[in-house]
XYZ file of C-alpha atoms in Angstrom:
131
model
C 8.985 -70.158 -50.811
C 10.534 -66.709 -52.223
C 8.363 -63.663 -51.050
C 9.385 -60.370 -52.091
C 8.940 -57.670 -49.216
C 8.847 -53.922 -50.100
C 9.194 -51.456 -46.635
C 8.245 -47.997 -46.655
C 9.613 -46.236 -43.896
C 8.226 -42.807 -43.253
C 9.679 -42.658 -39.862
C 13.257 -40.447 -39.476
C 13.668 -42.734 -35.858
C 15.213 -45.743 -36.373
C 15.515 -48.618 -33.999
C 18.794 -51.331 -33.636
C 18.100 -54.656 -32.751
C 20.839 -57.316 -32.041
C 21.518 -58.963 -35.011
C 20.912 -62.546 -35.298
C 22.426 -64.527 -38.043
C 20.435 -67.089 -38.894
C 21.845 -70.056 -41.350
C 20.206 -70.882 -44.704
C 18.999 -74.452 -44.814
C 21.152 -76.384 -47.497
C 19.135 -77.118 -50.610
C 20.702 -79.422 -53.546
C 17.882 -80.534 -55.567
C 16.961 -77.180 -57.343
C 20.283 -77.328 -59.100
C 21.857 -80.546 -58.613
C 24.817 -78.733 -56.995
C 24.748 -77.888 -52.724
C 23.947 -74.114 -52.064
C 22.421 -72.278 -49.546
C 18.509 -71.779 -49.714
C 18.238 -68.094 -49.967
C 20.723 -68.247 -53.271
C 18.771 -70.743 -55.490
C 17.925 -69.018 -58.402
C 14.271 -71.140 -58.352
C 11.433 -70.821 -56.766
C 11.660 -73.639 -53.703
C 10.150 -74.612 -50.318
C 11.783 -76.824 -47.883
C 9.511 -78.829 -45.158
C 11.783 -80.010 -42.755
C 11.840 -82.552 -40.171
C 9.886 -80.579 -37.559
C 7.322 -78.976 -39.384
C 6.812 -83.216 -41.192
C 6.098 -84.318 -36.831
C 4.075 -80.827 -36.312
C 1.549 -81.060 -39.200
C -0.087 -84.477 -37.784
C 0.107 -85.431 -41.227
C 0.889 -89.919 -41.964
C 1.972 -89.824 -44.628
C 3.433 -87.756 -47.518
C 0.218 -87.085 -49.504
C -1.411 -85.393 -46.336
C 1.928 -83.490 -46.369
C 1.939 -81.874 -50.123
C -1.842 -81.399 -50.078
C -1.267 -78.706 -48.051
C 0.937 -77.245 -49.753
C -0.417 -74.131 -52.246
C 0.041 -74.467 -55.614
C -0.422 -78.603 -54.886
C -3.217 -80.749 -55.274
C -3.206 -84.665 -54.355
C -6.120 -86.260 -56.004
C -7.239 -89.841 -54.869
C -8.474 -92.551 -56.892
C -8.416 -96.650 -56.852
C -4.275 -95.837 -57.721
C -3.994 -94.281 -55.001
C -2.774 -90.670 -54.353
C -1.578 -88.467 -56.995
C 0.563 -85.410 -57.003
C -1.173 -82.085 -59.909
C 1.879 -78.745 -59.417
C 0.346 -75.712 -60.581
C -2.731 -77.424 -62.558
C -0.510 -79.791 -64.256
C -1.347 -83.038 -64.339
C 0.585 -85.981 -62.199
C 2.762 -86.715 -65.551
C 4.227 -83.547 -65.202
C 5.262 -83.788 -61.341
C 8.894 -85.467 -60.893
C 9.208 -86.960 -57.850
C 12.400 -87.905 -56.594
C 13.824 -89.640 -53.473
C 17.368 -89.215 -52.557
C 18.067 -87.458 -55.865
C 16.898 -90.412 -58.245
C 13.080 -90.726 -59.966
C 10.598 -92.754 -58.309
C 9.826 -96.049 -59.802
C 6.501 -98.006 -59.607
C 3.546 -95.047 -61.019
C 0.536 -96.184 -62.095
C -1.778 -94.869 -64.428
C 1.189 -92.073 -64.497
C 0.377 -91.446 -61.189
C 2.585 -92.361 -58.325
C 0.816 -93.277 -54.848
C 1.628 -91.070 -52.112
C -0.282 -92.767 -49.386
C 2.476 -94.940 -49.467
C 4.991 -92.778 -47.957
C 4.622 -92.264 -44.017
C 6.126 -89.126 -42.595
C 8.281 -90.763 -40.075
C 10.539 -91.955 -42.733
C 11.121 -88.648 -44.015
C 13.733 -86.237 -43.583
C 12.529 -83.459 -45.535
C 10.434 -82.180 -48.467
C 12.222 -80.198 -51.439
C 9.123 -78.109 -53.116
C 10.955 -76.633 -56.955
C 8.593 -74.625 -59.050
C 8.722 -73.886 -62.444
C 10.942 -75.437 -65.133
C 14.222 -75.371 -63.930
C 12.869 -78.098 -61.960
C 13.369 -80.877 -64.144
C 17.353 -80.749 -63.906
């Protein structure tokens, strides 16, 4: 998730705190090439492994629904994936970097996808997801 932050300060004190580096999460799906999180030039989200055990979600539809900007509809196919009002023929979904196989009705079920065999989530916005 990018979030743009504008401070006013109207204050002439100032306070120090240690500084804390903190490391940007890896990211490779946005562009196909490894780079650090806070450099993709996309709009992204990463759910990682603790935040998958924290949300008491099973399985990965529970996960994306939610997400903003997501909406998993259910049906007799199962669990669907709409990004942004698109529909789920629009939505790429990819597991270790290659398409997933098997929709139907152009939908691919999510329900079938339990958190515990997840590492992570990628989340890519926008066009320059479909590299």
């Amino acid at each position: 998730m990018s979030t743009s932050l504008l401070v006013l300060c109207f204050s002439t004190v100032a306070f120090a705190e240690d500084v804390v580096e903190e490391q940007d999460e890896m990211v490779i799906t946005a562009t196909r090439t490894p780079g650090r999180l806070g450099d993709s030039p996309v709009a992204m989200e990463v759910i990682g492994r603790s935040e998958l055990e924290g949300s008491g979600a099973d399985t990965l539809a529970e996960v994306l629904e939610r997400q903003p900007g997501l909406q998993v509809t259910r049906s007799f196919r199962g669990s669907a994936l709409r990004m942004n009002g698109l529909d789920s023929d629009y939505v790429l979904i990819l597991i270790d970097g290659q398409p997933v196989q098997g929709r139907i009705g152009g939908a691919i079920d999510l329900s079938r996808f339990p958190v515990e065999r997840i590492e992570r989530v990628e989340i890519v916005r926008g066009a320059a997801s479909a590299l």
